[in-house]
Coordinates of N, CA and C in Angstrom, one line a residue:
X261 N -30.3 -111.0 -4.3 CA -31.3 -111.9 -3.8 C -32.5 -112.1 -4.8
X262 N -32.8 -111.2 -5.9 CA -33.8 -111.5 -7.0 C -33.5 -112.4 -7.6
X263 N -32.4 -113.5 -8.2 CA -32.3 -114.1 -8.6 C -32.9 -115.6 -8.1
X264 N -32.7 -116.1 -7.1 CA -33.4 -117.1 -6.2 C -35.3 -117.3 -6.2
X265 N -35.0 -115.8 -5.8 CA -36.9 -116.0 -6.0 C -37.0 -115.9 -7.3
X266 N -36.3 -115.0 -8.5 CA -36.8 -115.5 -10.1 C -36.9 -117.2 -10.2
X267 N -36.0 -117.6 -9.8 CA -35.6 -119.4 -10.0 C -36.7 -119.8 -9.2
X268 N -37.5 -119.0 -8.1 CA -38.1 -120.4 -7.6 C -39.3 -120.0 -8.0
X269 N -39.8 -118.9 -8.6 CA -41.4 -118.6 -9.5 C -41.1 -119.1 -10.3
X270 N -40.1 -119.7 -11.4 CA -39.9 -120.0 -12.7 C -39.7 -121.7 -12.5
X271 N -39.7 -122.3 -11.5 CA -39.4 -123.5 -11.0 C -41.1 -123.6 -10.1
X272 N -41.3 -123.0 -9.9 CA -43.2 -122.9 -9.4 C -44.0 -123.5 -10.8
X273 N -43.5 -122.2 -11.7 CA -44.8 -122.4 -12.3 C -44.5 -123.3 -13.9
X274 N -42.9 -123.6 -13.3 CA -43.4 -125.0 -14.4 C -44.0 -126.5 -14.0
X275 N -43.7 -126.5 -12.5 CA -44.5 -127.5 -11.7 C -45.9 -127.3 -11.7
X276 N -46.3 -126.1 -11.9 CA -48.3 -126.0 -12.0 C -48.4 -126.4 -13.7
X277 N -47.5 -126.5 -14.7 CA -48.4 -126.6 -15.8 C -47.8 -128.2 -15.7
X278 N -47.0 -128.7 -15.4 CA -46.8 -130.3 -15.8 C -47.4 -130.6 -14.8
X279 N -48.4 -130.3 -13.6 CA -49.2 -130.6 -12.9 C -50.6 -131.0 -14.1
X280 N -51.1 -129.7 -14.1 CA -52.3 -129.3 -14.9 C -51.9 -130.8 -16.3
X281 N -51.1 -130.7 -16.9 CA -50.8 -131.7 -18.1 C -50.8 -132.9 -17.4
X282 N -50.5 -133.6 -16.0 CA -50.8 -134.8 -16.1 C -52.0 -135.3 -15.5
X283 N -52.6 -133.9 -14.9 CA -54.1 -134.4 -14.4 C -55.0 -134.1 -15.9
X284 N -54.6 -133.9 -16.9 CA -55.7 -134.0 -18.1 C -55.2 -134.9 -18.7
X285 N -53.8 -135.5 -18.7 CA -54.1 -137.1 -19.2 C -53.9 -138.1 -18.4
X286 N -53.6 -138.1 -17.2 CA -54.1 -139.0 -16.1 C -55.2 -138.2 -15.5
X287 N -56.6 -138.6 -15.1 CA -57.5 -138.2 -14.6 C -56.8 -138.7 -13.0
X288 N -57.0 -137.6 -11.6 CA -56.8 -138.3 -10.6 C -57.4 -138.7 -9.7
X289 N -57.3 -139.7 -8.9 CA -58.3 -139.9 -7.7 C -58.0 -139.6 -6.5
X290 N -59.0 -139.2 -6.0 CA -59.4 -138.7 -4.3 C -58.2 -139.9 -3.5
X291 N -56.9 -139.1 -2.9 CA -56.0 -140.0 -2.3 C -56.7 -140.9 -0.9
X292 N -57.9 -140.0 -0.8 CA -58.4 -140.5 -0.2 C -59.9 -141.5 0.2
X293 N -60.5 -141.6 -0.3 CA -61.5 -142.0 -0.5 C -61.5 -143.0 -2.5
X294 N -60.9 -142.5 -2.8 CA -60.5 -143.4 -4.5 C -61.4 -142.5 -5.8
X295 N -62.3 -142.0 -5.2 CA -63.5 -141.1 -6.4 C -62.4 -140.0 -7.0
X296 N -63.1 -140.1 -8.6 CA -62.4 -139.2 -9.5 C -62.3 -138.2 -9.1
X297 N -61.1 -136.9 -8.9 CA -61.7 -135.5 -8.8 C -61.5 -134.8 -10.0
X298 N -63.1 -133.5 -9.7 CA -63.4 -132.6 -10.7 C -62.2 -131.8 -11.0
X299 N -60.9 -131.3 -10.4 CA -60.3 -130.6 -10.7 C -58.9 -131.1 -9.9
X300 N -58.2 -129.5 -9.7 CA -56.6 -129.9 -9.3 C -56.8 -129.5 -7.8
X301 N -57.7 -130.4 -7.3 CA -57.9 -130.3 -5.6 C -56.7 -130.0 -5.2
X302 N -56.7 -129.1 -4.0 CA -55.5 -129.6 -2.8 C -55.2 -130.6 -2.2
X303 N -54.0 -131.1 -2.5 CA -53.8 -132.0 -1.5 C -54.5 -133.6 -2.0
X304 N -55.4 -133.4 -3.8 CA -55.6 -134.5 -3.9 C -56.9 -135.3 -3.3
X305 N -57.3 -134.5 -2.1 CA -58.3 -135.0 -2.2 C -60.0 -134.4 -2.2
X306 N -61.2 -135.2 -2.3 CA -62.0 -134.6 -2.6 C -62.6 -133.7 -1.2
X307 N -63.6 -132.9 -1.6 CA -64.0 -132.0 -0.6 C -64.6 -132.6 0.7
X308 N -65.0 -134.1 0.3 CA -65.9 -134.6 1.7 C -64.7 -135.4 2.5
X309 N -63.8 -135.9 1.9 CA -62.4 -136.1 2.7 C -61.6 -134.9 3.3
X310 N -61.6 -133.6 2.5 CA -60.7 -132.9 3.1 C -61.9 -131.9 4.7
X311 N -62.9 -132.6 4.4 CA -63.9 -132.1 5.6 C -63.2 -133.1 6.7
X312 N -62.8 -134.0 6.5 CA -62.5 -135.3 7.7 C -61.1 -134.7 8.0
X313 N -60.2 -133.9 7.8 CA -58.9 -133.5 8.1 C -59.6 -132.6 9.9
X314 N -58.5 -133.0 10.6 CA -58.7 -132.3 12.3 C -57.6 -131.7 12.3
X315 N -57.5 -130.9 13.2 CA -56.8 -129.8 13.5 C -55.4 -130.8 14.5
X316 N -54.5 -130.3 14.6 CA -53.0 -130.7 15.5 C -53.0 -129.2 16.6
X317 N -53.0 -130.3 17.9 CA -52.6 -129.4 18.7 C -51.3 -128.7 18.5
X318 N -51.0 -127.5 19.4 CA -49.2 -127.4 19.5 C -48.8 -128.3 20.3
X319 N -47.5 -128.5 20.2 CA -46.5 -128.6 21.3 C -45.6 -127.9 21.9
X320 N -45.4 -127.8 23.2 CA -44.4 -127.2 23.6 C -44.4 -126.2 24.5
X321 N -43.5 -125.4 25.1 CA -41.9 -126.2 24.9 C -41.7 -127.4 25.6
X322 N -41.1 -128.1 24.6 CA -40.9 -129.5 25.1 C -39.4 -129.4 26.4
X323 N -39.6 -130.4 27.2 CA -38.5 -130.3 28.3 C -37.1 -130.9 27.7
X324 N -36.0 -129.6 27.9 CA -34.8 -129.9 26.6 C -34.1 -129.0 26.3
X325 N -32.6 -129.1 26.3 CA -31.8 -127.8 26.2 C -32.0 -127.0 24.8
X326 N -33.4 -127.7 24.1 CA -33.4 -126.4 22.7 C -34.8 -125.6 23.2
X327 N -35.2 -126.4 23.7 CA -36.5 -125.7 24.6 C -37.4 -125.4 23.5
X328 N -37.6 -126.5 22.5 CA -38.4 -126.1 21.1 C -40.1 -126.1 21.3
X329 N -40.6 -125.4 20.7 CA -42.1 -125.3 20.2 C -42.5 -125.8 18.8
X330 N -43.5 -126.7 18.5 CA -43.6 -127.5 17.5 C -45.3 -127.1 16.7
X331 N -45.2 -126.4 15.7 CA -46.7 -126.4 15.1 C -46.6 -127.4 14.3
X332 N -47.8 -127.8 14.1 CA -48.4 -129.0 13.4 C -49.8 -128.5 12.7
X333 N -50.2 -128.8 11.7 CA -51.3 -128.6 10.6 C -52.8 -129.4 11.2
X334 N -52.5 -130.6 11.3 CA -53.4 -131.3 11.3 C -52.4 -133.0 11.9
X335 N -53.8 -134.1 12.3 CA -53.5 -135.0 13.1 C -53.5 -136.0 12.0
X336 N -52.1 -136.7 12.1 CA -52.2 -137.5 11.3 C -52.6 -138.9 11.4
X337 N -53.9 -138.8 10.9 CA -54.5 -140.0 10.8 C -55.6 -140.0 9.2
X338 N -56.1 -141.1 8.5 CA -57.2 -140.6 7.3 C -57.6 -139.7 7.6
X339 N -58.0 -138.9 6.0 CA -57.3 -139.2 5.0 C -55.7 -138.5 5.1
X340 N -55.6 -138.1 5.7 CA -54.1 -137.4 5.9 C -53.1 -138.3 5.0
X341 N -53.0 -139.8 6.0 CA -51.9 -140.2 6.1 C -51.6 -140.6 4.7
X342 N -52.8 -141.2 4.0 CA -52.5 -141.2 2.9 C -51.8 -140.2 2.0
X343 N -52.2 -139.5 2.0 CA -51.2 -137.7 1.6 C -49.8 -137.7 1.8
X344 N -49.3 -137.9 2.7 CA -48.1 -137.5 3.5 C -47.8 -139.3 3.0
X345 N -48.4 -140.4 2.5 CA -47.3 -141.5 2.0 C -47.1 -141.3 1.1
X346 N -48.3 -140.2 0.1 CA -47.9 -140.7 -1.5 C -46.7 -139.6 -2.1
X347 N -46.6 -138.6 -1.0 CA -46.1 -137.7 -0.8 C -44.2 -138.8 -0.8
X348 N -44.4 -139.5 -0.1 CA -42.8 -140.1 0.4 C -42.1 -141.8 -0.7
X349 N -43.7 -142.2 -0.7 CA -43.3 -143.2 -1.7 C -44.0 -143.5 -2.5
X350 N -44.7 -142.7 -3.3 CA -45.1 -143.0 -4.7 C -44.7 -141.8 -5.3
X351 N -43.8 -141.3 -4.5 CA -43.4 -140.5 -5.5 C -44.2 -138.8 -6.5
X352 N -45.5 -138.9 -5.3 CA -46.0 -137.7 -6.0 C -45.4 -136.2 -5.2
X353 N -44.2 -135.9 -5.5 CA -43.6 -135.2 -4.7 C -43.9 -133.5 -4.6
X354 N -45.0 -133.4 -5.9 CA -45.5 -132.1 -6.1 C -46.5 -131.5 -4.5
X355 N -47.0 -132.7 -3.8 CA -47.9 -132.6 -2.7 C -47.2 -131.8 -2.0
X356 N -45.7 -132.4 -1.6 CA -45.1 -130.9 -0.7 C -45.1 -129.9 -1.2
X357 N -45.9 -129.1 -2.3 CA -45.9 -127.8 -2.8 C -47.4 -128.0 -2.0
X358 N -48.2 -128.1 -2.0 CA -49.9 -128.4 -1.7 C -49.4 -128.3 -0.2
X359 N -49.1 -129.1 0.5 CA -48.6 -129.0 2.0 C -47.9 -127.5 2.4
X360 N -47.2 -127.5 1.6 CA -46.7 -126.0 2.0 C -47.6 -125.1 1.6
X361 N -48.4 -124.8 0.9 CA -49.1 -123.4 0.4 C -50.6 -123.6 1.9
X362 N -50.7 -125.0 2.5 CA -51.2 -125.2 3.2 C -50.5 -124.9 4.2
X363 N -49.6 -125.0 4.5 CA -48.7 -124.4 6.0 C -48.7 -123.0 6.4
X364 N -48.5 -122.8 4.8 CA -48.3 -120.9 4.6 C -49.4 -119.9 4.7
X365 N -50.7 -120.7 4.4 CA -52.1 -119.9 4.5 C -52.7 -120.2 6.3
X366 N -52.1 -121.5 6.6 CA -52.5 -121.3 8.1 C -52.0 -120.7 9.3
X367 N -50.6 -120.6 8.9 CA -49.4 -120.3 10.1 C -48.9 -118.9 9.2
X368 N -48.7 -118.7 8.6 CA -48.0 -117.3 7.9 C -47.6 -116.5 9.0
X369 N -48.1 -116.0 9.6 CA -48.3 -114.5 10.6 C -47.6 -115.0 11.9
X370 N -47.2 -116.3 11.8 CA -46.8 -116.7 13.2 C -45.6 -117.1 12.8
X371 N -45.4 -117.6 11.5 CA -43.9 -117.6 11.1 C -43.1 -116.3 10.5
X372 N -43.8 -115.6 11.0 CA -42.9 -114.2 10.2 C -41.8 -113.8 10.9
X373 N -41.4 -114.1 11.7 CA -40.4 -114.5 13.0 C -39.1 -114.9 12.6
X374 N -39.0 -115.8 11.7 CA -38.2 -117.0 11.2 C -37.5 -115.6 10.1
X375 N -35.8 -116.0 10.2 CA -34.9 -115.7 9.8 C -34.7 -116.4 8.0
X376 N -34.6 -118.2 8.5 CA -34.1 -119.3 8.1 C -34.6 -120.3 8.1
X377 N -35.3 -121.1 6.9 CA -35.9 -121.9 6.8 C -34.9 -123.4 6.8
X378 N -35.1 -124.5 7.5 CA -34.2 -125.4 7.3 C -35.3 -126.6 7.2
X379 N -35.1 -127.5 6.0 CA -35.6 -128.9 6.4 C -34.9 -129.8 7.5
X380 N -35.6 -130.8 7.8 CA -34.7 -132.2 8.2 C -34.7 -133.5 7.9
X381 N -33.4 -133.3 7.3 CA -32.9 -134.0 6.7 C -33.0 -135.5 6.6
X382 N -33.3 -136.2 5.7 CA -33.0 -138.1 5.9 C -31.5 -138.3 5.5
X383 N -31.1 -139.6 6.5 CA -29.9 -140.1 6.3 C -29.4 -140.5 4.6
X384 N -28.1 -140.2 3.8 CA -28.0 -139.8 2.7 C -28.1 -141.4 1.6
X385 N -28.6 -142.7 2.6 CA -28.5 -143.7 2.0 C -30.4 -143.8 1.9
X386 N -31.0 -143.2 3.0 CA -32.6 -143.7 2.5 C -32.9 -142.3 1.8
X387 N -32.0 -141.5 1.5 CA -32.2 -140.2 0.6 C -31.7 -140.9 -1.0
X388 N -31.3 -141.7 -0.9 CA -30.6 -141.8 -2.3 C -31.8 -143.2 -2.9
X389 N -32.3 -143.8 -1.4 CA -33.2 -145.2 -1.9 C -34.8 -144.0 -2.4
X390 N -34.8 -143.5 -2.0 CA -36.1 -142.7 -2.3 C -36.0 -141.9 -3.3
X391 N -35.0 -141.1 -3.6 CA -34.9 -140.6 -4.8 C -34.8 -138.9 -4.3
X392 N -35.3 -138.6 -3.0 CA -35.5 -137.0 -2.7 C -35.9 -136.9 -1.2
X393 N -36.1 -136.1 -0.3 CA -36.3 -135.7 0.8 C -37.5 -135.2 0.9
X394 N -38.6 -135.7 1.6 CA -40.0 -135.2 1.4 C -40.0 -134.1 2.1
X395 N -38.9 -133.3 3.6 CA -39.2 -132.7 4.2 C -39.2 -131.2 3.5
X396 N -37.3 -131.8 2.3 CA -37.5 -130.4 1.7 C -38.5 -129.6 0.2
X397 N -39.0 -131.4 0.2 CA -40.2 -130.8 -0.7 C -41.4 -130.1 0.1
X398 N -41.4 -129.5 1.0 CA -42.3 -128.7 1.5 C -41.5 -127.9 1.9
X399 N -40.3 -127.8 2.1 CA -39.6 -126.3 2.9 C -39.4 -125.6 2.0
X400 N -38.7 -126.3 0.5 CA -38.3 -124.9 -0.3 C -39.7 -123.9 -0.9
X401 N -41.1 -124.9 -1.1 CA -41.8 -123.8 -1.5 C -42.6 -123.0 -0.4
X402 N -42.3 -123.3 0.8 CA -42.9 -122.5 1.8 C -42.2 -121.6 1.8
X403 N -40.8 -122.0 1.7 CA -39.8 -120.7 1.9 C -40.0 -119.5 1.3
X404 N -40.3 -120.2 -0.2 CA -40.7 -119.7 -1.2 C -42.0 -118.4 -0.9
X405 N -42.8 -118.8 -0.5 CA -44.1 -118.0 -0.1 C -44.1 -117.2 1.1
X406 N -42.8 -117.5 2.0 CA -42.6 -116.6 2.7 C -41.2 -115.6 2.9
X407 N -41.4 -115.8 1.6 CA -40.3 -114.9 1.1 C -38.8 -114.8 2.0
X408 N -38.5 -116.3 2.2 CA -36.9 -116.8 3.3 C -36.4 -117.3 2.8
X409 N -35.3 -117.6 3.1 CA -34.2 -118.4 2.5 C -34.1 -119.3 2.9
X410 N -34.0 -120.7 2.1 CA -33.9 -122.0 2.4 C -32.4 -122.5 2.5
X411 N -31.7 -123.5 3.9 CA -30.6 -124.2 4.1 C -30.5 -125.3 4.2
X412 N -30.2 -125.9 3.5 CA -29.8 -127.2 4.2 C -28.5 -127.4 4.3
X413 N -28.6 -126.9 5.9 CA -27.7 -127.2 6.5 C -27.4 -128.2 7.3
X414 N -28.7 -129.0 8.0 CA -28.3 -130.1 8.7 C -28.1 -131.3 7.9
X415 N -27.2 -132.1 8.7 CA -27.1 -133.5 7.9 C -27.4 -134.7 9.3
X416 N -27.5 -135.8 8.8 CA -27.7 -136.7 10.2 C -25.9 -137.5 10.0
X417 N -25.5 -137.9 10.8 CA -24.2 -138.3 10.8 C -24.5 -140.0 11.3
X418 N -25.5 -140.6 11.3 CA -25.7 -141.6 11.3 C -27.4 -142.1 10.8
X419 N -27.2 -143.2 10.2 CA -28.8 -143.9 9.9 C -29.3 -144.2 11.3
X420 N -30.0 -144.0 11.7 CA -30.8 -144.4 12.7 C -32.0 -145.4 12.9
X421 N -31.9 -145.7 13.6 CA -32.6 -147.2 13.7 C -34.2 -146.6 13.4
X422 N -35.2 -147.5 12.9 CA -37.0 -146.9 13.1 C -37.9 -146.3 13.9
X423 N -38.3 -145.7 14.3 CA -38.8 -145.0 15.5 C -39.7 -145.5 16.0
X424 N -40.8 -146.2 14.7 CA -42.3 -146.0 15.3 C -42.6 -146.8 16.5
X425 N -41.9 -147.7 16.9 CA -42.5 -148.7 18.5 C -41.2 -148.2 19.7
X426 N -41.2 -147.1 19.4 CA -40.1 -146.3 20.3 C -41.1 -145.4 21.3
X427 N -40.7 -145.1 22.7 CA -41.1 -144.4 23.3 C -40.3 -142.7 23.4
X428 N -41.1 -141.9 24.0 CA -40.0 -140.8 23.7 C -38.6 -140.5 24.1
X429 N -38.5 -141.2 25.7 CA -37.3 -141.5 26.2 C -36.1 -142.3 25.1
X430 N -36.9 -143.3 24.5 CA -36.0 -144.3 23.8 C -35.8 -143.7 22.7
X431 N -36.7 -143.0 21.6 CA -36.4 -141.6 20.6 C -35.1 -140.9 20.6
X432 N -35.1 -139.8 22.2 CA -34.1 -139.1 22.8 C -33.0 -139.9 22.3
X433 N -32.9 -141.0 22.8 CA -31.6 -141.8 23.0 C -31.1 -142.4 21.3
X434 N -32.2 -142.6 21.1 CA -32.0 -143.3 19.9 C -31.0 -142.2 18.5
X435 N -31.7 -141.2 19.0 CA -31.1 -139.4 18.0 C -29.9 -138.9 18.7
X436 N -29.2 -139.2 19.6 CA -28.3 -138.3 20.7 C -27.5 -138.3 19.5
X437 N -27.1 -137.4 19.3 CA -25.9 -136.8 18.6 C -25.9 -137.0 16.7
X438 N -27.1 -137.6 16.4 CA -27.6 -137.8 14.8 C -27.1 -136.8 13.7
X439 N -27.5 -135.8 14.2 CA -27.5 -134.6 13.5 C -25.9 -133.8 13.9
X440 N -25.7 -133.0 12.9 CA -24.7 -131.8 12.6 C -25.0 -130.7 11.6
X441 N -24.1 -130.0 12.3 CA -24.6 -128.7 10.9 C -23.4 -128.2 10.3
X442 N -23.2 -128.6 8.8 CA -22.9 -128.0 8.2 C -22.8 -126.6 7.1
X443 N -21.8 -125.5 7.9 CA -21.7 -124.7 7.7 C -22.5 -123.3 8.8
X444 N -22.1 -123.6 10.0 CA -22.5 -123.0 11.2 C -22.7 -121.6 11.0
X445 N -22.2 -121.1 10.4 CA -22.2 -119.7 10.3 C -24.0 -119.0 9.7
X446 N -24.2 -119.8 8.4 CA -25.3 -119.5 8.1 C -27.0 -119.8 9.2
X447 N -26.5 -120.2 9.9 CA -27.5 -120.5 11.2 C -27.1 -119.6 12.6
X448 N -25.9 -119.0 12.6 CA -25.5 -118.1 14.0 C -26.4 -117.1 13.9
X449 N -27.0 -117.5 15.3 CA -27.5 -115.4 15.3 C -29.3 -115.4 15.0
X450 N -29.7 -116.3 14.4 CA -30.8 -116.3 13.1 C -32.0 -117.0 14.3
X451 N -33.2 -117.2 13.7 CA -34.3 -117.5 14.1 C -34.3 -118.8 13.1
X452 N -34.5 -119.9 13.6 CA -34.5 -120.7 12.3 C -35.9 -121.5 12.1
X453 N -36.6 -122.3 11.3 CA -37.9 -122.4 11.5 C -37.7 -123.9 10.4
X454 N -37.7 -124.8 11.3 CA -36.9 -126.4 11.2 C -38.7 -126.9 10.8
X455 N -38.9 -127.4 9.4 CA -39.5 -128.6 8.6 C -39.5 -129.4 8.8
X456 N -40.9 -130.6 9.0 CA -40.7 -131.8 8.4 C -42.0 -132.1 8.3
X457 N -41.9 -133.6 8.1 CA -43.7 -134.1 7.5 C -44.7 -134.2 8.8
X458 N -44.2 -135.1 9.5 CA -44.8 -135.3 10.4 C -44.0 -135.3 11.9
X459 N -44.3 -135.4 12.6 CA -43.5 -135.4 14.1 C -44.7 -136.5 15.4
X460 N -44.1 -137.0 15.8 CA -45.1 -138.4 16.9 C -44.7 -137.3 18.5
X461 N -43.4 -137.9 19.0 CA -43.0 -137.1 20.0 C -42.2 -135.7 20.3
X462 N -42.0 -135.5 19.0 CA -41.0 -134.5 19.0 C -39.6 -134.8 18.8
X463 N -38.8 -136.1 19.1 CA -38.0 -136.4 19.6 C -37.0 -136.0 18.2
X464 N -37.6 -136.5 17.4 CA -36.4 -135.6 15.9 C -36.4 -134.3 15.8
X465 N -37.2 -133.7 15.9 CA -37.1 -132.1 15.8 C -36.2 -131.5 17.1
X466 N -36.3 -132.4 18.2 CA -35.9 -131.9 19.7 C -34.5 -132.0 19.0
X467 N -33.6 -133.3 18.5 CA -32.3 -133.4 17.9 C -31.7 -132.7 17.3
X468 N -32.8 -132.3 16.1 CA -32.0 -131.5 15.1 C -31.8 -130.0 15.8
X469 N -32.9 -129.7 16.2 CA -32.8 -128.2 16.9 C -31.4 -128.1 18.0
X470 N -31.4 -129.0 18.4 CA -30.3 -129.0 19.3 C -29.0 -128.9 18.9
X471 N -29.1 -129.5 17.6 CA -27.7 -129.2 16.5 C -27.6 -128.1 16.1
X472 N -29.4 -127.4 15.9 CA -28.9 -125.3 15.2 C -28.8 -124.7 17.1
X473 N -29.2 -125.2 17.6 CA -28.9 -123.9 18.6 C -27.2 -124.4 19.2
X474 N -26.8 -125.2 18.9 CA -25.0 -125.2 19.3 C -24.4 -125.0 18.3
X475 N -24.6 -125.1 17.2 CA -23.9 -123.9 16.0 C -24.3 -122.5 16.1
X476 N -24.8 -121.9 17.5 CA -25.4 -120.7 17.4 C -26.8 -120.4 17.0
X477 N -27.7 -121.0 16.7 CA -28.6 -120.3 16.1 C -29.4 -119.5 16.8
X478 N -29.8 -118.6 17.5 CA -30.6 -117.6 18.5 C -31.9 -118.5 18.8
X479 N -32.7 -118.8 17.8 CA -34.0 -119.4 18.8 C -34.8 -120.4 17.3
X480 N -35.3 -121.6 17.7 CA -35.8 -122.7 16.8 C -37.1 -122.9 17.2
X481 N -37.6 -123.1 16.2 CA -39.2 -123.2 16.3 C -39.5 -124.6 14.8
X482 N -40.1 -125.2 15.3 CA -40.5 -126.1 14.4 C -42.0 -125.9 13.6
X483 N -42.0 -126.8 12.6 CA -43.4 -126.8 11.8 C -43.4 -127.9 11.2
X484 N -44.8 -128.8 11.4 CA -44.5 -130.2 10.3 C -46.0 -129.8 9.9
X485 N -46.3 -130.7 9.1 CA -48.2 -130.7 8.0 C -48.7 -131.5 9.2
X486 N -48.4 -132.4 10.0 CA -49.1 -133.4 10.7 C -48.8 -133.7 12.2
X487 N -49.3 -134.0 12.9 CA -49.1 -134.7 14.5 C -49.2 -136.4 14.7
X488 N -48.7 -137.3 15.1 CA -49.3 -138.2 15.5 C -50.5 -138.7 16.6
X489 N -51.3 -138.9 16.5 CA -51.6 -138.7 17.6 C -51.1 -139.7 18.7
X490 N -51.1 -139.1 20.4 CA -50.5 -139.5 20.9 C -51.6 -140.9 22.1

């Protein structure tokens, strides 16, 4: 098991110095508000923006044969959202390390529960148009900080149509059967603690969970950086 965490401090901390190296020859700006920042802020932005960040209620348990509970960081709305785009398509993918060390200093003690870290997964054609998965750029270094092991095990077995002018009923329906898990065994039995960026109704996380708890998983608990608000 030392070998994984060697790889992921040695994969940490070459991401903190080509961090540090391109904020001293690209100067960066506040993702939010546009002003220079003094340093390697979290999350990018400056301190009077990261004052405008609100809290995300919980959810749950939502009504549903995985019977999931959903933590959330904060409500995503400015400057959030900005974070969590540049995070997906511009490609600054180091933020899911920032998001996670942010997940991991608020929730820690409530995730210590968790067996199995899993992201969730995008369909493998807007995985390949994107370049990477934003969910598991925050799961492997949380995993990482909470000293668990990361799976990706679920896969979605179809592209699914866009969500956002979906209601939750239409969500449900729209995900029935999306997900699968590959390699059931490593999810039987386990506590699993299912990733992603953001969550509106729950209705993806309600899916994928539903995929680890019929491969066995004992009990699913979700975590995303953001809420929509509703």
């Amino acid at each position: 098991m030392a070998e994984p965490f060697y790889g992921a401090h040695v994969a940490g901390v070459a991401h903190r110095v080509r961090e540090t190296l391109a904020h001293w020859l690209f100067p960066v700006a506040c993702l939010g508000c546009g002003r220079q920042l003094a340093g390697r802020e979290s999350l990018h932005l400056c301190l009077a923006c990261r004052a405008r960040l609100r809290p995300a209620a919980p959810i749950g348990p939502l009504t549903g044969p995985a019977g999931l509970h959903i933590l959330s960081l904060w409500r995503y709305e400015p400057p959030l959202d900005a974070v969590i785009l540049a995070l997906k398509f511009r490609r600054l993918d180091y933020l899911g390390r920032h998001l996670a060390q942010e997940l991991a200093a608020a929730f820690g003690g409530e995730l210590a529960a968790a067996d199995l870290v899993v992201p969730v997964p995008l369909h493998w054609t807007r995985r390949v148009a994107r370049g990477f998965d934003q969910a598991e750029r925050i799961a492997a270094p949380l995993a990482a900080r909470l000293g668990l092991p990361v799976a990706r095990v679920l896969r979605r077995r179809r592209a699914t149509a866009a969500q956002a002018r979906l209601g939750r009923a239409a969500r449900l329906a729209n995900l029935a059967g999306a997900f699968r898990v590959d390699h059931a065994s490593a999810a039987a039995g386990r506590r699993v603690l299912l990733v992603d960026d953001v969550t509106t109704t729950g209705a993806t996380l309600e899916a994928a969970a539903y995929a680890l708890r019929a491969a066995g998983a004992e009990e699913v608990f979700a975590l995303t950086a953001a809420r929509t608000p509703l």
